[in-house]
Coordinates of C-alpha atoms (C1' of nucleotides) in Angstrom, one line a residue:
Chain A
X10 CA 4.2 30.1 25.6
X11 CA 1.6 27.8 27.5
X12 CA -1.5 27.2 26.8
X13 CA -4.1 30.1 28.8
X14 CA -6.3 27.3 31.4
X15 CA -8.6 30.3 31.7
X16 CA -11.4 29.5 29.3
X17 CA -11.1 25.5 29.2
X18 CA -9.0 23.7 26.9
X19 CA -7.9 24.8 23.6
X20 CA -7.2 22.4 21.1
X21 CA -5.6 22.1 17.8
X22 CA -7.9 20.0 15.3
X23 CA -5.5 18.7 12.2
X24 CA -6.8 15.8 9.5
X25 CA -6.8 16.4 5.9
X26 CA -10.7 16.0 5.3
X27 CA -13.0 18.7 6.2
X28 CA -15.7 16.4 6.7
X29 CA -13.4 14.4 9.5
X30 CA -12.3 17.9 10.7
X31 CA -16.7 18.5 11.3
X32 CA -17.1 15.1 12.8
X33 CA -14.5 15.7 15.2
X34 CA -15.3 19.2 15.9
X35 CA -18.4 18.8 16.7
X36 CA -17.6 15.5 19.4
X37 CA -14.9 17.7 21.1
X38 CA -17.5 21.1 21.3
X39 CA -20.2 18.8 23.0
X40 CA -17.9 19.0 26.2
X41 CA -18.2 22.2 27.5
X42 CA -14.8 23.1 28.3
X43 CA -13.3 21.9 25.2
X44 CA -12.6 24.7 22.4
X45 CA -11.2 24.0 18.8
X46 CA -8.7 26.9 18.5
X47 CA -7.6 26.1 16.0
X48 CA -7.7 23.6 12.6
X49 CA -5.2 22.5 10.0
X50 CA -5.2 19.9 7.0
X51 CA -1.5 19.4 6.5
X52 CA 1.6 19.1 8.4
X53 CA 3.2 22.6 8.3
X54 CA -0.1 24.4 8.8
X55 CA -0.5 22.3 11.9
X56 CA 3.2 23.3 13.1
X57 CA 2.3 26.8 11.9
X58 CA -0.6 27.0 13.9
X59 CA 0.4 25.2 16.8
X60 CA 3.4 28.2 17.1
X61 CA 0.4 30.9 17.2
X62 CA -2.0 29.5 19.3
X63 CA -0.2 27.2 21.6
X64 CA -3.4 24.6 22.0
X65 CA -2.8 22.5 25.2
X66 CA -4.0 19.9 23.1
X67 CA -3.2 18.9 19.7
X68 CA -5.5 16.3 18.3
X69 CA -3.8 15.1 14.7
X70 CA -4.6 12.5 12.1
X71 CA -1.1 10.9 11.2
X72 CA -2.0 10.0 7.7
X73 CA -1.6 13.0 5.7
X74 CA -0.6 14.0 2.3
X75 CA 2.5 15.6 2.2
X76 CA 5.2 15.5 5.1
X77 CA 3.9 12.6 7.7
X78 CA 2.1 13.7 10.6
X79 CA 4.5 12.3 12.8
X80 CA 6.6 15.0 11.5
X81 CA 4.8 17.4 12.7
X82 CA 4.2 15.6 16.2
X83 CA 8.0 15.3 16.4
X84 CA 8.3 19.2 15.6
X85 CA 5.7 20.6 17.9
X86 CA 7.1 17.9 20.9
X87 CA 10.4 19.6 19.9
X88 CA 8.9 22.8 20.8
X89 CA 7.0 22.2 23.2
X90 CA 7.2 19.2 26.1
X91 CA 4.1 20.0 28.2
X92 CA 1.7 19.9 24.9
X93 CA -0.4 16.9 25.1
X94 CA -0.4 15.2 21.5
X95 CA -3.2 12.7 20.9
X96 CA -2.8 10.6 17.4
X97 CA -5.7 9.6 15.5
X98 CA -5.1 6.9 12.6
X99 CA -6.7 4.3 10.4
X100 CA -4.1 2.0 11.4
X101 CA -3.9 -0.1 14.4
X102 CA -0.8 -1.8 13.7
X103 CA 1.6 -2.0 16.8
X104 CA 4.5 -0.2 15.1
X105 CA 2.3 2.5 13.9
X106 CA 1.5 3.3 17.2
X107 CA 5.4 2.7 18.7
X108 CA 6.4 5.4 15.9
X109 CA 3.3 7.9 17.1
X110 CA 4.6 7.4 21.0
X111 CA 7.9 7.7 19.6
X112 CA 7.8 10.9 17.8
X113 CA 6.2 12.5 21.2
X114 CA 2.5 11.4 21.6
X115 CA 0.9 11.3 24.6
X116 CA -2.2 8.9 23.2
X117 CA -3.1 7.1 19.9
X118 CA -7.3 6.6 19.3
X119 CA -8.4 4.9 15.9
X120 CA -10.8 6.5 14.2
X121 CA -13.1 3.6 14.4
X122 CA -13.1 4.1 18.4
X123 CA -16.6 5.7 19.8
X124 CA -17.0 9.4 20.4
X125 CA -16.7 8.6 23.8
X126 CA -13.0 7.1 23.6
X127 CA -11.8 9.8 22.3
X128 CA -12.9 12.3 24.8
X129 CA -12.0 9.7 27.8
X130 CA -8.2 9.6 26.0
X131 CA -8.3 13.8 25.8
X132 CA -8.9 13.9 29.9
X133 CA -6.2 11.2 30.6
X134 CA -4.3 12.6 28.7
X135 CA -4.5 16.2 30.2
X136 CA -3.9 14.0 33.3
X137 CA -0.5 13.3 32.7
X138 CA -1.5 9.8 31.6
X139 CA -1.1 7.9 27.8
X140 CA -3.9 6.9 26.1
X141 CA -4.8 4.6 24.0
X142 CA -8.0 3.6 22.2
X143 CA -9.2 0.1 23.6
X144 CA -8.5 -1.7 20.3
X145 CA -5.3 -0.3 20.2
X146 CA -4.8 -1.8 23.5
X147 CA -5.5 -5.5 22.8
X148 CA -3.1 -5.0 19.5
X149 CA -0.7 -4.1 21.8
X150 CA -1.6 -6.9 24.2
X151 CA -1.3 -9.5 21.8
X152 CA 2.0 -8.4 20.9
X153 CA 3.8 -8.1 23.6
X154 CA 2.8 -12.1 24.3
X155 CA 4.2 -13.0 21.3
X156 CA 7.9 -13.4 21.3
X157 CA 8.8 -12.0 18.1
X158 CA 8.4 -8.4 18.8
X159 CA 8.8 -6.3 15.7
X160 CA 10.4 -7.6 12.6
X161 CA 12.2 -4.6 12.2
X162 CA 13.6 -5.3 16.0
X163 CA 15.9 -7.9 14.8
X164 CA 17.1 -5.2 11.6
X165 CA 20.5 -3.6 12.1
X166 CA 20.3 0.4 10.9
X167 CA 22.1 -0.1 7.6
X168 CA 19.0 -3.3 6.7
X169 CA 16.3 -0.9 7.9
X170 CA 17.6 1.7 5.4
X171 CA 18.2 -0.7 2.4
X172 CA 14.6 -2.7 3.6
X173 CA 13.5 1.1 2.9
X174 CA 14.8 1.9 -0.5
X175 CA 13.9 -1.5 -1.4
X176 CA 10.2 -1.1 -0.9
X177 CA 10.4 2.2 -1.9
X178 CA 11.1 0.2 -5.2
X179 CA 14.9 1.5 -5.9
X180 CA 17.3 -1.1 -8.0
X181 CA 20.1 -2.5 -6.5
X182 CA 22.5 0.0 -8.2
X183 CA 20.9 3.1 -7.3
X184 CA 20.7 1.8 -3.4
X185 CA 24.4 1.1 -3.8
X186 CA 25.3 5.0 -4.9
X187 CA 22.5 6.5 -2.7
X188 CA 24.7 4.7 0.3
X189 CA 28.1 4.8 -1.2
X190 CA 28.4 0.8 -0.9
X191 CA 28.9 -1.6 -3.5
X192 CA 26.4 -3.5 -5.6
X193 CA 27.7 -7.0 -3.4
X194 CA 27.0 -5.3 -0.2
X195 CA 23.7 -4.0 -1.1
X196 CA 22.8 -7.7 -2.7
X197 CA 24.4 -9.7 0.6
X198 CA 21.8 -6.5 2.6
X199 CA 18.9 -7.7 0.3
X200 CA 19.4 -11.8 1.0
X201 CA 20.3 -11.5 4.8
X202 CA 16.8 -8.7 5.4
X203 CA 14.7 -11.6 3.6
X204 CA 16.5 -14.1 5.8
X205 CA 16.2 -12.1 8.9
X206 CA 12.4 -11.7 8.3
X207 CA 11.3 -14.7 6.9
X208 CA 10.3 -13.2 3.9
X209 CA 10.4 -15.2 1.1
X210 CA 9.8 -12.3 -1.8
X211 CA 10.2 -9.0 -2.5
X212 CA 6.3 -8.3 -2.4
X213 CA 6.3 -9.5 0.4
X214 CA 9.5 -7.4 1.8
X215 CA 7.4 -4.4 0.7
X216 CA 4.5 -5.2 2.4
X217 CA 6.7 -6.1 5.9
X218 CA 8.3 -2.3 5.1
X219 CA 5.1 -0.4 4.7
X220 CA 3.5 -3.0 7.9
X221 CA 6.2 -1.7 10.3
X222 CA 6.0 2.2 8.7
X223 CA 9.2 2.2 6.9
X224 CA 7.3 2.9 3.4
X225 CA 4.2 4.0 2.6
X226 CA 1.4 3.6 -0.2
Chain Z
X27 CA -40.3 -0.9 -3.3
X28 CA -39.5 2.7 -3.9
X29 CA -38.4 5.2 -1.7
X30 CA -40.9 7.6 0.3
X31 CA -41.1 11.0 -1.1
X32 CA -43.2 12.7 0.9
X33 CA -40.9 13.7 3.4
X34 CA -38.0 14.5 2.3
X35 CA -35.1 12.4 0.8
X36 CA -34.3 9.4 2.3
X37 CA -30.7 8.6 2.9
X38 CA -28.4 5.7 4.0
X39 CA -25.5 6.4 5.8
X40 CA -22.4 3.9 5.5
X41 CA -18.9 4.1 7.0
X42 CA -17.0 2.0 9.7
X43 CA -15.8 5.1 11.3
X44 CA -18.6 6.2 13.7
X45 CA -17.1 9.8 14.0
X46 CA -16.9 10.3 10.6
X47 CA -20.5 9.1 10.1
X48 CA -21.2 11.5 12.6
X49 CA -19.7 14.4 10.4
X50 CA -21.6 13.2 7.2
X51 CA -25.0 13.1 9.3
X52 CA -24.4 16.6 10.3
X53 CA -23.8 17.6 7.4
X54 CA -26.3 15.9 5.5
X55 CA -29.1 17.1 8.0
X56 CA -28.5 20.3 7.4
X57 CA -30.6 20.1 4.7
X58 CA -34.1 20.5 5.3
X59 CA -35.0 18.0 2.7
X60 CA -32.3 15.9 3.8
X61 CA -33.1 12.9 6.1
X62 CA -30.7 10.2 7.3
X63 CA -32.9 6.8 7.7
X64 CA -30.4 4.1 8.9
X65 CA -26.8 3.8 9.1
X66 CA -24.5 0.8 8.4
X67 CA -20.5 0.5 9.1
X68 CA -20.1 -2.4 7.1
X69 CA -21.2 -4.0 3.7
X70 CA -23.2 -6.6 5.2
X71 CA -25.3 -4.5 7.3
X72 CA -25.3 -1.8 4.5
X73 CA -27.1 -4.2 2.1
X74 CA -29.1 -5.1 4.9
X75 CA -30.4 -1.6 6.0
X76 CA -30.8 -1.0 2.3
X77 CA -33.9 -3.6 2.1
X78 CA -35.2 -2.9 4.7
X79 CA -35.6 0.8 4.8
X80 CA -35.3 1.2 0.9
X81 CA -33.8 4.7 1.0
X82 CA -33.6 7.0 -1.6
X83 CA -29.9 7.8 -1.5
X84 CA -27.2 5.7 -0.4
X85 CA -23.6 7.7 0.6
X86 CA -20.9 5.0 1.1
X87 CA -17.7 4.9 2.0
X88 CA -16.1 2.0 -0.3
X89 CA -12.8 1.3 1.7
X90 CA -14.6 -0.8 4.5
X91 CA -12.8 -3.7 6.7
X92 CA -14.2 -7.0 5.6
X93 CA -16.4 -7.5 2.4
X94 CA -15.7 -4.7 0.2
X95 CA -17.8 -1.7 -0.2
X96 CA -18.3 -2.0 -4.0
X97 CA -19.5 -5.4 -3.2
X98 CA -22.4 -3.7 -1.4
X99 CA -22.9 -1.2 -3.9
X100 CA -23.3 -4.3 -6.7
X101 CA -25.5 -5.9 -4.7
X102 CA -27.8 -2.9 -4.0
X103 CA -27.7 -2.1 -7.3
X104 CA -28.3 -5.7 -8.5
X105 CA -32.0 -5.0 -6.3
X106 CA -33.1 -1.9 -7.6
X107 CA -32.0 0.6 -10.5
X108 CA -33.7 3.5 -9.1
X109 CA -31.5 4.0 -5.9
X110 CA -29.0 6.9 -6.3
X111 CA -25.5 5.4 -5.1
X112 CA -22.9 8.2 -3.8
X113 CA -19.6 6.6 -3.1
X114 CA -17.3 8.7 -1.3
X115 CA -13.6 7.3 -0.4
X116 CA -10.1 8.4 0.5
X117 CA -8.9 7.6 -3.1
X118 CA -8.9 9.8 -6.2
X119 CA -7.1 7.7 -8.7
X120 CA -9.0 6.9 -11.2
X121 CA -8.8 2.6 -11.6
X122 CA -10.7 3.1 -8.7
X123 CA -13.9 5.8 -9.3
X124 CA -13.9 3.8 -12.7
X125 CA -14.3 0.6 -10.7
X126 CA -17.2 2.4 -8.3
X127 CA -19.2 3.6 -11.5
X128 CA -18.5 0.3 -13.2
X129 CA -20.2 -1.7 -9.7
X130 CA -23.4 0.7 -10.2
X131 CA -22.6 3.7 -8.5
X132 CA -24.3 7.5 -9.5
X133 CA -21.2 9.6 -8.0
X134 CA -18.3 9.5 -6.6
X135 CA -16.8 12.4 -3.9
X136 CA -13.6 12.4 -2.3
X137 CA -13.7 12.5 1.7
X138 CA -11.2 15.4 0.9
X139 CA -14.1 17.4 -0.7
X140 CA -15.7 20.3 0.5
X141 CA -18.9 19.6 2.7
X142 CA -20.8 21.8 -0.1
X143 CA -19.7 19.4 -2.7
X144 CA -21.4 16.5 -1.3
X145 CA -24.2 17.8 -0.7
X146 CA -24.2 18.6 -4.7
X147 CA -23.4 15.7 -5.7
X148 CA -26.3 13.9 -3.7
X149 CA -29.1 16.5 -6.1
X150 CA -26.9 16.3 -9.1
X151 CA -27.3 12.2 -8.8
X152 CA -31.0 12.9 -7.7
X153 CA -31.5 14.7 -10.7
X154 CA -30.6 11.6 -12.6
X155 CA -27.0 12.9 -13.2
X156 CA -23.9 11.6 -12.8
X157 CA -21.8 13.4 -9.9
X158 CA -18.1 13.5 -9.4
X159 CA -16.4 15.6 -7.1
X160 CA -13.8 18.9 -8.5
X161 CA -10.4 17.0 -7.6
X162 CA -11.5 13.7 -9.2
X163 CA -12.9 15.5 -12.7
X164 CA -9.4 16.7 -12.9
X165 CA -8.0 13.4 -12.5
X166 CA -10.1 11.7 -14.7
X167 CA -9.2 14.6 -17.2
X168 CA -5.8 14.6 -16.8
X169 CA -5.9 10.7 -17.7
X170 CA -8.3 11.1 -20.7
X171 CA -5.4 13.5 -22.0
X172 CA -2.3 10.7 -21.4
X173 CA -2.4 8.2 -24.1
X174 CA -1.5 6.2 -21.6
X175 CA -4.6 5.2 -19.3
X176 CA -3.9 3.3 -16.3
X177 CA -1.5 0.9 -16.3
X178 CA -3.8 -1.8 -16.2
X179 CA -5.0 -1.0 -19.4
X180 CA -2.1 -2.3 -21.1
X181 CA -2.2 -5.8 -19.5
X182 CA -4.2 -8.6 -20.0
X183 CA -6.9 -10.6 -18.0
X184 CA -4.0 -13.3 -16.7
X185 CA -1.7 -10.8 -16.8
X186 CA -3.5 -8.4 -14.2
X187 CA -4.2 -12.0 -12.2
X188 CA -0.7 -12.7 -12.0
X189 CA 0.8 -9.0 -10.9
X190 CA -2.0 -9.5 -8.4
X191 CA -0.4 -12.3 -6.9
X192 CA 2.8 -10.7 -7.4
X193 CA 1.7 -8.5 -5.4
X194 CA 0.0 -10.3 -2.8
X195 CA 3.8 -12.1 -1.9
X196 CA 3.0 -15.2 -4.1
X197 CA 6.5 -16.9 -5.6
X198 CA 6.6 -18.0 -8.7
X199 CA 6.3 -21.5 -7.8
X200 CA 2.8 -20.9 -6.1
X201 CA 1.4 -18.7 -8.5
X202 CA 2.2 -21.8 -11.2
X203 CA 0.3 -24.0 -8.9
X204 CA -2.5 -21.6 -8.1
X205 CA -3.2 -20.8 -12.1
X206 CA -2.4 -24.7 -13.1
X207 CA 0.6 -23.0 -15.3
X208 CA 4.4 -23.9 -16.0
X209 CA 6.6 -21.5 -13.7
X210 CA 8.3 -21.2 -17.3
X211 CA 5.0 -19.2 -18.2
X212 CA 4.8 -17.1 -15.3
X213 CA 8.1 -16.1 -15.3
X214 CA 7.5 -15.2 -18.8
X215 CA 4.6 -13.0 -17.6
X216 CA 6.3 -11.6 -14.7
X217 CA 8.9 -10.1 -16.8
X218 CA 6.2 -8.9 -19.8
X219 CA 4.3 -7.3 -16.7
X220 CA 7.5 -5.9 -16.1
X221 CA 8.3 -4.3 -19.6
X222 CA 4.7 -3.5 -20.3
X223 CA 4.8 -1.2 -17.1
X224 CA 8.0 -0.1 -17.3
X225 CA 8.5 -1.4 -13.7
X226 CA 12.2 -2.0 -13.3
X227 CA 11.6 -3.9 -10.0
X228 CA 9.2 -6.2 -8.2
X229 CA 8.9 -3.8 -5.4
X230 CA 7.5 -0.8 -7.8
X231 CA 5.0 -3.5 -9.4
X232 CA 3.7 -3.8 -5.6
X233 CA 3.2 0.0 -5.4
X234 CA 1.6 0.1 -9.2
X235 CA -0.5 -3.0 -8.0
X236 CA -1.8 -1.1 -5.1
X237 CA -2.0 2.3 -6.5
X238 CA -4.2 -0.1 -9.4
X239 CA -6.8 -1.3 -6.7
X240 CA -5.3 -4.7 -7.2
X241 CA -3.7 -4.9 -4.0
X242 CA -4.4 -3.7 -0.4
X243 CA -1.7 -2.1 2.4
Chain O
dT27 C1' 41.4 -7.9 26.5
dC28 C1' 38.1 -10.6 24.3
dC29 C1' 33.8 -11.5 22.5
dA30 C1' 29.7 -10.2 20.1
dG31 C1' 27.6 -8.0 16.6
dC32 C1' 27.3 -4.6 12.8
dT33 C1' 29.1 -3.4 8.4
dT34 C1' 31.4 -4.2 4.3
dG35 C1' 32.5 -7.2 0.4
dG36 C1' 34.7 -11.6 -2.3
dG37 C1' 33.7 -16.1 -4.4
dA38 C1' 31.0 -19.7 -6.7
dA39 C1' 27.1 -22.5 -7.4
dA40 C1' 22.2 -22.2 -7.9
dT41 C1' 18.5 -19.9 -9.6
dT42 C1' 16.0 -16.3 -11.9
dT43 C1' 15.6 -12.8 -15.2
dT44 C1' 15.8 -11.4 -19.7
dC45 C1' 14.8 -11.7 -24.3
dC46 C1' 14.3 -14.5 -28.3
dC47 C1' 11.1 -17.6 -30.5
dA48 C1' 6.8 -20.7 -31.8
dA49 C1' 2.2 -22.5 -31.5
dC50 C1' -2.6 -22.4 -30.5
dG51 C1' -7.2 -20.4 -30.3
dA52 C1' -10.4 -16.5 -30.2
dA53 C1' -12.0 -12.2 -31.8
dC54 C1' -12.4 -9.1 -35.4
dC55 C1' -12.3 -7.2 -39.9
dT56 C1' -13.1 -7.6 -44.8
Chain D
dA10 C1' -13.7 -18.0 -45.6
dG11 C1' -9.4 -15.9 -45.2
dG12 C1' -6.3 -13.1 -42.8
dT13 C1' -4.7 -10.4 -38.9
dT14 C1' -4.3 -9.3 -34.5
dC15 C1' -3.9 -10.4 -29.7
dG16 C1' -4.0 -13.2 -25.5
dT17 C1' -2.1 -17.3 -23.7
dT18 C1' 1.1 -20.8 -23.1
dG19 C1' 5.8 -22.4 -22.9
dG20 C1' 11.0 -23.7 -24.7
dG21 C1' 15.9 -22.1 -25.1
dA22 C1' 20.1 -19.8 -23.8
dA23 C1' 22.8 -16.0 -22.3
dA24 C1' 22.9 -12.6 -18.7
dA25 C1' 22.1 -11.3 -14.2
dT26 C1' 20.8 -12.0 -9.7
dT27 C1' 20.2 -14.7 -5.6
dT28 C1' 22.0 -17.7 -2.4
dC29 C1' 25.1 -19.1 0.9
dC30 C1' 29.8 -19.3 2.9
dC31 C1' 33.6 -16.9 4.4
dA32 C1' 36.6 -13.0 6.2
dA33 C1' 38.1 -8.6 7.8
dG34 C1' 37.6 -4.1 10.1
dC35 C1' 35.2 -1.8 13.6
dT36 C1' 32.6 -0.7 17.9
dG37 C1' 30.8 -1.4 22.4
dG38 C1' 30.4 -3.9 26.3
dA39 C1' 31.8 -7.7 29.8

DNA sequence: TCCAGCTTGGGAAATTTTCCCAACGAACCT
DNA sequence: AGGTTCGTTGGGAAAATTTCCCAAGCTGGA
């Protein structure tokens, strides 16, 4: 079930766009003992092909139609704890990357990072280290100096859920009979999450949702 | 002013991931005929490298950090009417290849497409046509057959001003200020926008803003 | 045990939404 | 010209929601 260290390092390409897939096939082949075992464009073909070839590495684009990525990252770390996962993304927004390390990454790289980055994040990585890109490291930075950490941080479980359904653009009513709560509840959820966060309307409660990876489009 | 034909086909490369530029420039090269002159990862330098190597082609990515792509592909096409302008982007719906066509633009490819498709699209637009990629003919059938078109359509120049707001996180109250109007009259709009888009709340006239091109993240 | 915090909802005033209507001007058609 | 449609701007009034205060049950930790 591990990965053969005979031939150099196999690795599991997954993104959506061909093209992508090209560009970062051919970064990774330009090291010489890197091999793309394998490639996949959605979620479940990832998982599928990360049961039958067992890559040491899986390199994965998060943001994919379908079932998220870190669905899949979540699955395969399920399976399998010595994988290394690395994460590549549009996004360099702090909770982005706290969901990625969360579901079981070992590094997160933005696809605007060099060539180069990525490769140096592959061999930490492989080192037992976590990697991150360096912009993802002065997003991270500049959080962690700031004392509001997340917004969702200061979000019971039962606000993150109704923030959710909210930006996912339910009514009151249906949130109420999707959670079994009355409408009251559900309204005294609504005021206290736009309270909590600062948020002053419900565009704006959306665009804190899909911000901290609770919704997306 | 014109582009050099003696050697080929002279091509402008523009996207702000350097990887995936990468992937386009192998691709592209692979045609003999085919020869990438200058690339750009951001409007500003894309209009830049445009003057001063006055390529043939220009393949540009329109979803670009700062000034917007189509900006760039107005202004190059504001300086000459001979230069073929393939857009390629992550988005398929159609507001948005309507909007790239609409700024000047020859064709418009999906980063999801096949490699071979771009690579058709650039001689189809060569050949003076106008090229769209398989997945986005379909959309823009699909909507030719709907009597509704996009929802934007339906609305009206203030009307599409003020769901952009909406959508932005404006109140009411700013959004009166900002437009020199009564809140009286944007609440009144507010709730048409509503009923004209069969949006039942503000948080799913966020996502039909967005999915419009009217709003970003 | 007691406190703190999450969850659940009632109550009531304040505010907004909802839908009705009217008026003005511009564009368009005849 | 005259008429019609449509976009834009707002008033009015009932309905609904938001806002804020309060309380009770529950859970986990000090």
């Amino acid at each position: 079930m591990t990965a053969p260290q005979t031939q150099g390092i196999s690795i599991l390409l997954v993104d959506d766009h061909p093209v992508v897939r090209q560009g970062y096939r051919r970064v990774l082949e330009h090291q010489d003992d890197f091999h793309v075992v394998a490639e996949a464009d959605n979620a479940a073909d990832a998982y599928r092909a990360f049961k039958a070839h067992a890559p040491a590495v899986v390199v994965m684009d998060v943001l994919m139609p379908g079932a998220s990525g870190l669905e899949a990252v979540r699955n395969i770390r399920s399976r399998s704890s010595s994988t290394r996962i690395l994460v590549f993304s549009m996004h360099s927004e702090a909770t982005q990357v706290k969901a990625a390390f969360n579901a079981g990454a070992n590094g997160y790289v933005t696809k605007g990072s060099a060539p180069g980055e990525l490769i140096r994040a592959i061999r930490a990585i492989l080192r037992g280290e976590q990697a991150i890109s360096d912009d993802i490291a002065r997003v991270l930075a500049l959080e962690s100096l700031s004392p509001t950490g997340s917004a969702l941080d200061q979000l019971g479980e039962r606000e993150i859920e109704i923030l959710r359904q909210l930006a996912a653009g339910a009514t009151t009513e249906q949130i109420a009979a999707n959670l079994n709560l009355s409408m009251k509840t559900v309204q005294n959820y609504h005021y206290l999450i736009k309270t909590k966060t600062g948020m002053r309307t419900d565009a704006q409660l959306v665009r804190l949702a899909v911000e901290c990876g609770l919704a997306s489009l």
